[in-house]
Coordinates of C-alpha atoms and ligand atoms in Angstrom, one line a residue:
M1 CA -4.7 -11.5 -20.8
V2 CA -1.8 -10.6 -23.1
Q3 CA 1.2 -12.7 -22.1
I4 CA 4.2 -10.5 -21.3
K5 CA 7.4 -12.2 -21.6
R6 CA 9.5 -11.9 -18.4
E7 CA 12.4 -9.7 -19.9
K8 CA 9.9 -7.4 -21.2
W9 CA 7.8 -7.1 -18.1
S10 CA 9.7 -4.7 -16.5
K11 CA 9.6 -2.3 -19.5
R12 CA 5.8 -2.8 -19.7
F13 CA 5.1 -2.7 -16.1
G14 CA 2.8 -0.1 -16.8
E15 CA 0.4 -1.9 -19.2
W16 CA 1.1 -5.3 -17.3
Y17 CA -0.8 -3.2 -14.2
R18 CA -3.3 -2.0 -16.2
K19 CA -4.3 -5.1 -17.7
V20 CA -4.1 -7.4 -14.9
L21 CA -6.3 -5.0 -12.8
I22 CA -9.2 -5.5 -15.2
N23 CA -8.6 -9.1 -16.2
A24 CA -7.9 -10.6 -12.7
E25 CA -11.1 -8.7 -12.0
I26 CA -9.6 -6.2 -9.3
M27 CA -10.6 -2.9 -10.2
D28 CA -12.6 -1.4 -13.5
Y29 CA -11.0 1.8 -14.3
R30 CA -13.5 2.7 -17.1
Y31 CA -15.8 4.6 -15.1
P32 CA -16.8 7.7 -16.6
I33 CA -14.9 10.4 -13.9
K34 CA -11.4 10.0 -14.5
G35 CA -9.4 9.0 -11.7
C36 CA -12.3 6.7 -10.2
G37 CA -12.6 3.0 -10.1
I38 CA -14.4 0.1 -9.1
W39 CA -13.3 -2.4 -7.0
L40 CA -14.7 -5.5 -8.2
P41 CA -16.1 -8.2 -5.9
Y42 CA -12.8 -10.2 -6.3
G43 CA -10.6 -7.1 -6.0
F44 CA -12.9 -6.2 -3.1
K45 CA -12.2 -9.3 -1.2
M46 CA -8.6 -8.8 -1.5
R47 CA -9.0 -5.2 -0.3
R48 CA -11.0 -6.7 2.6
N49 CA -8.5 -9.2 3.8
T50 CA -6.0 -6.4 3.4
L51 CA -7.6 -3.9 5.7
Q52 CA -8.4 -6.4 8.2
I53 CA -4.5 -6.8 8.6
L54 CA -4.0 -3.0 9.0
R55 CA -7.3 -2.8 11.5
D56 CA -5.8 -5.5 13.6
L57 CA -2.5 -3.7 13.8
L58 CA -4.4 -0.3 14.7
D59 CA -6.1 -2.0 17.1
A60 CA -3.9 -3.9 18.7
T61 CA -1.9 -0.5 19.7
G62 CA -4.9 1.6 21.0
H63 CA -6.3 3.0 18.0
H64 CA -10.0 3.4 17.5
E65 CA -11.7 3.5 14.2
A66 CA -14.1 6.2 13.7
L67 CA -16.0 8.0 11.0
F68 CA -16.0 11.6 9.9
P69 CA -18.2 13.3 7.6
L70 CA -17.0 13.7 4.0
M71 CA -17.6 17.5 3.7
I72 CA -15.3 20.2 5.1
P73 CA -16.6 23.8 5.3
E74 CA -14.0 25.8 3.8
T75 CA -13.7 28.2 7.0
S76 CA -12.2 24.9 8.8
L77 CA -10.0 23.8 5.9
K78 CA -8.6 27.5 5.6
K79 CA -7.5 27.4 9.5
E80 CA -4.1 26.2 8.9
S81 CA -2.4 28.3 6.2
T82 CA 0.1 26.1 4.6
H83 CA -1.9 23.1 4.6
V84 CA -4.9 25.3 2.8
K85 CA -2.2 26.9 0.4
S86 CA -1.2 23.4 -0.7
F87 CA -4.6 21.5 -0.9
E88 CA -6.9 24.3 -2.2
E89 CA -6.4 23.7 -5.6
E90 CA -6.6 19.8 -5.2
C91 CA -10.1 20.0 -3.4
Y92 CA -13.0 19.1 -5.2
W93 CA -15.6 22.0 -4.0
V94 CA -19.5 21.6 -3.3
T95 CA -21.0 25.1 -4.1
H96 CA -24.5 24.5 -4.6
G97 CA -27.4 23.0 -2.6
G98 CA -29.7 22.0 -5.4
T99 CA -29.6 25.0 -7.4
K100 CA -28.9 27.4 -4.4
P101 CA -25.4 28.6 -4.0
L102 CA -24.2 27.6 -0.6
E103 CA -23.0 30.5 1.7
I104 CA -20.1 28.7 2.9
K105 CA -18.8 26.2 0.4
Y106 CA -17.6 22.7 1.4
A107 CA -14.4 20.7 0.1
L108 CA -14.9 16.8 -0.3
R109 CA -12.0 15.7 2.3
P110 CA -8.6 15.5 0.7
T111 CA -7.6 14.2 4.0
S112 CA -9.1 15.1 7.5
E113 CA -7.1 17.1 9.8
T114 CA -9.1 19.7 9.2
A115 CA -12.6 17.7 9.7
I116 CA -11.3 16.4 13.3
G117 CA -9.8 19.7 14.1
P118 CA -13.0 21.3 15.7
M119 CA -14.2 17.9 17.1
L120 CA -11.0 17.6 18.9
K121 CA -11.3 20.9 20.5
L122 CA -14.9 19.9 21.9
W123 CA -13.7 16.6 22.9
I124 CA -10.3 17.5 24.7
R125 CA -10.5 18.7 28.1
S126 CA -7.5 17.3 30.3
H127 CA -4.1 15.5 30.2
K128 CA -6.8 12.5 31.1
D129 CA -8.2 12.8 27.6
L130 CA -4.6 11.8 26.0
P131 CA -3.5 10.3 24.2
L132 CA -6.1 10.0 21.6
K133 CA -5.7 7.7 18.7
L134 CA -8.1 7.6 15.9
Y135 CA -8.3 6.4 12.4
Q136 CA -10.6 6.3 9.9
I137 CA -10.7 4.3 6.3
V138 CA -12.9 6.5 3.7
S139 CA -12.5 7.9 0.3
V140 CA -10.7 10.9 0.2
F141 CA -10.8 13.2 -3.0
R142 CA -7.9 15.0 -4.9
Y143 CA -7.8 16.9 -7.8
E144 CA -4.4 15.2 -9.0
T145 CA -3.0 17.2 -11.8
K146 CA -0.2 14.6 -12.5
A147 CA -1.2 11.7 -14.6
T148 CA -4.0 9.6 -12.6
R149 CA -3.6 5.8 -12.7
P150 CA -5.5 2.9 -11.6
T151 CA -4.8 2.4 -7.6
L152 CA -1.6 4.2 -8.1
R153 CA -2.8 8.0 -8.5
M154 CA -6.6 8.3 -8.0
R155 CA -8.9 11.4 -7.8
E156 CA -11.3 9.4 -5.4
V157 CA -8.9 7.5 -3.3
S158 CA -11.1 4.8 -2.0
T159 CA -9.1 3.0 0.3
F160 CA -7.7 6.1 2.5
K161 CA -6.8 4.8 5.9
E162 CA -5.9 7.9 7.8
A163 CA -4.9 7.7 11.7
H164 CA -4.8 10.9 13.7
T165 CA -3.5 11.0 17.1
S166 CA -3.4 13.7 19.9
H167 CA -0.8 13.9 22.6
A168 CA 0.3 15.9 25.6
T169 CA 3.8 16.5 24.8
F170 CA 6.3 16.7 21.6
A171 CA 8.2 13.6 23.1
D172 CA 4.8 11.5 23.3
A173 CA 4.4 12.7 19.7
E174 CA 7.9 11.7 18.7
E175 CA 7.1 8.1 20.3
Q176 CA 3.8 7.9 18.4
V177 CA 5.6 8.4 15.2
K178 CA 8.0 5.6 15.9
E179 CA 5.1 3.3 16.9
A180 CA 3.4 4.3 13.4
V181 CA 6.4 3.1 11.3
E182 CA 6.2 0.1 13.3
V183 CA 2.8 -0.3 12.6
Y184 CA 3.5 0.5 8.8
K185 CA 6.3 -2.2 8.8
G186 CA 4.0 -4.9 10.2
F187 CA 1.5 -4.2 7.5
F188 CA 4.1 -4.3 4.2
D189 CA 5.9 -7.3 6.3
A190 CA 2.5 -9.3 6.3
L191 CA 1.9 -8.2 2.4
G192 CA 5.6 -9.1 1.8
V193 CA 6.0 -6.0 0.1
S194 CA 9.9 -4.6 0.5
Y195 CA 10.5 -0.6 1.4
K196 CA 12.9 1.8 2.1
I197 CA 12.0 4.3 5.1
T198 CA 13.2 8.0 4.1
K199 CA 12.6 11.5 5.8
R200 CA 11.3 13.6 3.3
P201 CA 13.3 16.7 2.7
E202 CA 12.0 20.0 3.8
W203 CA 10.7 20.8 0.4
D204 CA 8.4 17.9 0.0
K205 CA 7.0 17.2 3.8
F206 CA 3.1 17.4 4.2
P207 CA 1.5 20.4 4.4
G208 CA 1.4 21.8 7.8
A209 CA 4.0 19.0 9.2
L210 CA 7.0 19.5 11.2
Y211 CA 8.5 16.5 9.2
S212 CA 7.4 13.4 7.0
I213 CA 8.9 9.9 7.3
A214 CA 8.1 7.8 3.8
F215 CA 7.9 4.3 2.9
D216 CA 8.9 3.9 -0.6
M217 CA 8.9 0.7 -2.7
I218 CA 10.6 -0.1 -6.1
C219 CA 8.2 -1.0 -8.9
P220 CA 9.0 -3.5 -11.6
D221 CA 10.0 -0.8 -13.8
G222 CA 12.4 0.8 -11.4
R223 CA 10.4 3.8 -10.2
S224 CA 9.7 4.4 -6.8
L225 CA 6.4 4.6 -5.2
Q226 CA 5.3 6.3 -2.0
I227 CA 3.4 3.6 -0.3
G228 CA 2.7 5.3 3.3
T229 CA 3.6 8.5 5.3
V230 CA 4.1 9.3 8.6
H231 CA 3.9 13.0 9.9
N232 CA 4.7 14.7 12.9
L233 CA 2.3 17.9 12.9
G234 CA 3.7 19.4 16.0
Q235 CA 1.4 22.0 17.2
N236 CA 0.4 23.5 14.0
F237 CA -3.1 22.2 13.7
S238 CA -3.7 22.5 17.6
K239 CA -2.8 26.2 17.6
A240 CA -5.1 26.7 14.3
F241 CA -7.9 25.0 16.1
E242 CA -7.3 26.2 19.3
I243 CA -7.0 22.6 20.6
T244 CA -5.8 23.0 24.4
Y245 CA -5.7 20.5 27.3
E246 CA -5.5 21.1 31.0
T247 CA -2.0 19.8 32.5
E248 CA -1.6 18.2 35.7
K249 CA -0.7 21.4 37.1
G250 CA -3.5 23.3 36.2
N251 CA -2.3 25.0 32.9
Q252 CA -3.8 25.2 29.4
E253 CA -1.5 23.9 26.9
Y254 CA -1.7 23.0 23.2
I255 CA -1.7 19.1 22.0
W256 CA 0.8 17.8 19.8
Q257 CA -0.2 15.8 16.8
T258 CA 0.5 13.0 14.6
C259 CA -1.1 11.7 11.4
Y260 CA -0.5 8.8 9.1
G261 CA -1.6 7.4 6.0
I262 CA -2.0 4.4 3.5
S263 CA -4.1 3.8 0.6
E264 CA -4.8 1.4 -2.3
R265 CA -1.2 2.2 -3.3
G266 CA -0.4 -0.3 -0.4
I267 CA -2.3 -3.1 -2.1
A268 CA -0.9 -1.8 -5.6
A269 CA 2.7 -2.7 -4.6
M270 CA 1.6 -5.9 -3.5
L271 CA 0.4 -6.6 -6.7
A272 CA 3.3 -5.3 -8.7
I273 CA 6.1 -6.7 -6.6
H274 CA 4.9 -10.7 -7.0
G275 CA 3.5 -10.6 -10.2
D276 CA 4.8 -12.1 -13.0
D277 CA 4.2 -12.8 -16.6
N278 CA 1.3 -15.0 -15.8
G279 CA -0.4 -12.5 -13.6
I280 CA -0.9 -11.8 -10.1
V281 CA 0.7 -13.5 -7.0
L282 CA -1.2 -13.5 -3.8
P283 CA 0.3 -13.4 -0.2
P284 CA -2.2 -16.3 1.3
R285 CA -3.4 -14.2 4.1
I286 CA -4.7 -11.9 1.2
A287 CA -5.9 -14.3 -1.3
P288 CA -9.6 -14.4 -1.3
I289 CA -9.2 -18.2 -2.7
Q290 CA -6.1 -20.0 -0.8
V291 CA -6.6 -23.2 -2.6
I292 CA -8.4 -24.0 -6.1
I293 CA -9.0 -27.6 -6.6
I294 CA -9.1 -29.0 -10.3
P295 CA -10.4 -31.9 -11.3
I296 CA -8.5 -33.7 -14.5
P297 CA -11.1 -35.4 -16.6
D298 CA -10.6 -39.3 -17.0
K299 CA -10.7 -40.0 -20.5
D300 CA -12.1 -43.5 -19.9
K301 CA -14.6 -41.9 -17.8
G302 CA -14.8 -44.6 -15.5
K303 CA -13.2 -42.7 -12.6
E304 CA -15.0 -39.4 -13.1
E305 CA -17.4 -39.5 -10.4
A306 CA -14.7 -40.6 -8.0
I307 CA -12.5 -37.6 -9.0
I308 CA -15.4 -34.9 -8.5
K309 CA -16.1 -36.8 -5.2
A310 CA -12.2 -36.7 -4.2
C311 CA -12.1 -32.9 -4.8
K312 CA -15.1 -32.0 -3.0
D313 CA -13.5 -34.1 -0.3
V314 CA -10.5 -32.4 -0.2
A315 CA -12.4 -29.1 -0.1
V316 CA -14.5 -30.0 2.9
N317 CA -11.4 -31.2 4.9
L318 CA -9.5 -27.9 4.2
K319 CA -12.4 -25.9 4.8
K320 CA -12.6 -27.4 8.2
A321 CA -9.1 -26.9 8.8
G322 CA -9.8 -22.9 8.0
I323 CA -8.7 -22.6 4.6
R324 CA -10.4 -20.5 2.1
V325 CA -10.9 -23.5 -0.9
E326 CA -12.8 -23.7 -4.1
V327 CA -13.5 -26.4 -6.6
D328 CA -13.4 -25.6 -9.9
L329 CA -16.3 -27.7 -11.8
R330 CA -16.7 -25.8 -14.9
P331 CA -17.7 -28.8 -17.5
D332 CA -16.9 -27.1 -20.7
V333 CA -13.7 -25.6 -19.5
T334 CA -10.2 -27.5 -20.0
P335 CA -7.9 -27.9 -17.1
G336 CA -5.4 -25.7 -18.7
S337 CA -7.8 -22.6 -19.2
K338 CA -8.7 -23.3 -15.5
Y339 CA -4.8 -23.2 -14.6
F340 CA -4.9 -19.8 -16.7
D341 CA -7.7 -18.2 -14.9
W342 CA -6.5 -19.2 -11.2
E343 CA -2.6 -18.3 -12.2
L344 CA -3.9 -14.7 -13.4
R345 CA -5.8 -14.2 -10.1
G346 CA -2.9 -15.4 -8.1
V347 CA -4.7 -18.2 -6.1
P348 CA -1.6 -19.5 -3.8
I349 CA -2.0 -23.1 -4.5
R350 CA -3.7 -25.0 -7.0
I351 CA -4.6 -29.0 -6.4
E352 CA -5.1 -31.0 -9.4
I353 CA -6.9 -34.5 -9.0
G354 CA -6.9 -36.9 -11.9
P355 CA -7.1 -40.7 -12.5
R356 CA -3.5 -41.5 -11.8
D357 CA -3.4 -39.2 -8.4
L358 CA -6.5 -41.1 -7.1
E359 CA -5.2 -44.5 -7.7
K360 CA -2.2 -43.6 -5.7
N361 CA -4.2 -41.9 -3.0
E362 CA -2.5 -38.7 -3.9
V363 CA -2.9 -35.2 -5.1
T364 CA -0.9 -32.9 -7.3
V365 CA -0.3 -29.5 -5.8
A366 CA 1.0 -26.6 -7.4
R367 CA 2.3 -23.3 -5.9
R368 CA 1.7 -20.2 -8.2
D369 CA 5.1 -18.2 -7.0
T370 CA 7.2 -20.7 -8.1
L371 CA 4.7 -22.7 -10.5
E372 CA 6.4 -25.9 -9.0
R373 CA 4.6 -29.1 -8.6
K374 CA 4.4 -32.1 -6.4
S375 CA 2.5 -34.8 -5.4
C376 CA 1.2 -35.0 -2.0
K377 CA -0.7 -37.8 0.1
I378 CA -4.3 -37.0 0.3
D379 CA -4.6 -37.7 4.0
N380 CA -2.4 -35.3 5.2
I381 CA -3.5 -32.5 2.9
E382 CA -4.4 -30.0 5.6
T383 CA -1.0 -29.9 7.2
A384 CA 0.5 -29.9 3.8
V385 CA -1.3 -26.7 2.5
N386 CA -0.6 -24.7 5.6
E387 CA 3.3 -25.5 5.5
L388 CA 3.2 -24.5 2.0
M389 CA 1.2 -21.3 2.9
E390 CA 3.8 -20.3 5.3
K391 CA 6.6 -21.2 2.8
I392 CA 4.9 -19.2 0.0
T393 CA 4.5 -15.9 2.3
A394 CA 8.4 -16.2 3.3
D395 CA 9.6 -17.1 0.1
I396 CA 7.7 -14.2 -1.8
R397 CA 8.5 -11.7 0.8
Q398 CA 12.5 -12.8 0.6
K399 CA 12.3 -12.2 -3.1
A400 CA 10.9 -8.8 -2.9
W401 CA 13.4 -7.9 -0.7
Q402 CA 16.1 -9.0 -3.0
W403 CA 14.6 -7.3 -5.6
M404 CA 14.8 -4.1 -3.6
E405 CA 18.5 -4.9 -2.6
Q406 CA 19.4 -5.3 -6.1
H407 CA 17.8 -1.8 -6.6
I408 CA 19.5 0.3 -4.0
C409 CA 22.5 1.9 -5.9
R410 CA 25.1 3.7 -4.2
V411 CA 27.0 6.4 -6.2
N412 CA 29.6 9.1 -5.6
N413 CA 29.3 11.4 -8.5
L414 CA 26.2 13.3 -9.9
E415 CA 26.9 12.0 -13.5
E416 CA 26.8 8.5 -12.8
A417 CA 23.9 9.2 -10.5
G418 CA 22.0 10.9 -13.4
K419 CA 22.8 7.9 -15.5
L420 CA 21.4 5.3 -13.1
L421 CA 18.1 7.5 -12.8
K422 CA 17.7 7.7 -16.1
K423 CA 17.8 4.3 -16.9
R424 CA 15.6 3.7 -13.7
A425 CA 17.9 1.5 -12.1
G426 CA 15.9 2.0 -8.7
I427 CA 16.7 4.0 -5.7
I428 CA 20.2 6.1 -5.6
E429 CA 22.1 6.7 -2.7
V430 CA 24.9 9.7 -2.6
L431 CA 26.1 11.7 0.2
W432 CA 25.0 15.2 0.8
C433 CA 25.8 18.2 2.5
G434 CA 22.2 18.9 3.5
N435 CA 21.8 22.0 1.3
P436 CA 18.5 22.0 -0.5
E437 CA 20.3 23.3 -3.7
C438 CA 22.6 20.1 -3.9
G439 CA 19.5 18.3 -3.3
H440 CA 17.8 19.8 -6.3
K441 CA 21.1 19.5 -8.6
L442 CA 20.4 15.6 -8.2
E443 CA 17.0 16.0 -9.4
G444 CA 18.7 17.5 -12.3
E445 CA 17.6 17.0 -15.7
V446 CA 16.2 13.6 -15.1
N447 CA 13.0 14.9 -13.3
A448 CA 14.0 12.7 -10.5
R449 CA 12.8 13.1 -7.1
V450 CA 14.6 13.6 -3.9
L451 CA 13.1 10.8 -1.4
G452 CA 15.1 12.0 1.8
V453 CA 17.3 11.0 4.5
P454 CA 17.3 7.2 5.2
Q455 CA 15.6 6.5 8.8
D456 CA 16.3 2.6 8.0
I457 CA 20.8 2.5 8.0
E458 CA 22.8 3.8 10.5
E459 CA 26.0 4.6 9.3
K460 CA 29.0 7.2 10.1
I461 CA 29.1 9.5 7.2
D462 CA 32.3 10.1 6.2
G463 CA 33.2 11.9 2.6
K464 CA 31.9 14.5 0.4
C465 CA 28.8 16.0 -0.9
V466 CA 28.1 14.8 -4.4
A467 CA 26.9 18.0 -5.8
C468 CA 29.4 20.6 -4.2
G469 CA 32.1 18.8 -2.7
K470 CA 31.9 20.0 0.8
K471 CA 31.8 17.9 3.6
A472 CA 28.7 15.5 3.9
K473 CA 26.2 15.3 6.3
D474 CA 23.9 12.5 5.4
L475 CA 22.8 9.9 3.1
L476 CA 20.5 10.8 0.3
R477 CA 18.0 8.8 -1.5
A478 CA 16.5 9.9 -5.0
A479 CA 14.6 8.1 -7.4
I480 CA 12.3 8.2 -10.5
A481 CA 9.0 8.3 -8.6
Y482 CA 5.4 7.5 -9.7
Ligands
LIG1 N1 -3.0 13.2 6.6 C1 -2.0 12.6 5.8 C2 -1.9 11.4 6.6 S1 -3.0 10.3 6.4 C3 -1.7 12.5 4.4 O1 -3.1 13.0 3.8 N2 -0.5 12.2 4.0 S2 -0.4 11.8 2.5 O2 -0.8 12.9 1.8 O3 0.9 11.6 2.0 O4 -1.4 10.6 2.0 C4 -1.0 9.3 2.5 C5 -0.7 8.3 1.6 O5 -1.8 8.0 0.8 C6 0.5 8.7 0.6 O6 1.6 8.1 1.4 C7 0.1 7.9 -0.5 O7 0.9 6.6 -0.3 C8 -1.2 7.8 -0.5 N3 -1.8 8.9 -1.5 C9 -2.0 10.0 -1.4 N4 -2.1 10.6 -2.7 C10 -2.6 9.3 -3.4 C11 -3.9 9.2 -4.8 N5 -4.1 10.5 -5.3 N6 -3.8 8.0 -4.9 C12 -3.6 6.9 -4.3 N7 -3.1 7.0 -3.1 C13 -2.4 8.2 -2.9
LIG2 ZN1 26.3 19.8 -1.4

């Protein structure tokens, strides 16, 4: 691990991130296909804990996990015209079975509306079948043309949670959008990730949607990252796939649909926002190892065995309390190197036990996020660890939100906006008349991206559009986006 000093960290975020993924054994990105990576065992455990939070949130709100096929026949993908127009070029196509060309080629799913459509048509008969809320966690494939980056922009997005819901009315679909936003808030709050919620402009909504709502975070380099989206699909797909239901009055109506997705970018956001010079910092709920215990060798050797025993005893007690704990007993590695290894991997709490600790019936507890150390009575260690884990969770979340608030810039002229965007100061907020052209002016020469109109603040709009000077209707957010 090359040490990157704090003041340089933000400028070298890309480099830091790439190194941390491989050195902390999260993902190996050297696979011979671009945009594909391997979740290494440590990263995979972290991923599993993350997904558990998401599954729990979805299951608790009446969603059901399912699994649809990877391949989508071209005939299905083509049914919704705006959808196919956007995804056709982004699909990987299966054209052969062995050496024989297929009559109908198959797309590897870039997302699954068109895989699910034909099945909903079979399943949904009456209003009693609605709402139907399904999700799956799978790989999707997108032939991304923008620069691929590990976990941030994959071609095999291997941790794609997509939810697809069907409803009887537009109002029900609107309610579902709200529920989805709440679920995602809960998810990112659990990871301690700070975010802004914005309605994407017309020109940047999901292909086939009525509108799209997005969660964006701000990376340490000041660029924004879209970490989740919620779409109201209206009846676009149900009309294309002829998915109807019988109403209570006996009429046939098209269903209303929503979909929402989160990927490994959610994990990336968590690593990016909490990380520091020493490596990653994991929220205790996510950490595969929550506590690492390190014996400090006794120079006089007299207490060596007692120290090892104390380490093991503490581990047993913590394990009994449901805490994920390990003792680092590697014989030829110095404590300093052990600290380095586990700090890099983001283990929230380190417990050191040395001869002097033992004499006082104490241990030394170090927290990963602040690197602070303090002594703690051995008897009460489970309670102390549990309390500290809660404190770490709350503190890193608060720090992440502070970072976010420090990087929201309200400006009232285009030059200033351009300057700040160029400097990657974060997310810019300006007043806007609603005209797309004025939005594009903000994107300007700096190649920024309009994120859209805020959904997380309510404010009376009073003033003029930064681009044209006409009466403003909304706030508009923009950033240099990943
Ligand atoms: N069908 C909808 C909802 S599931 C859909 O596909 N929406 S999406 O295109 O916006 O993708 C959902 C989320 O996946 C995005 O908000 C983004 O955070 C993430 N995502 C999209 N493309 C990639 C990619 N190439 N690599 C990593 N994550 C991605
Ligand atoms: Zn304007």
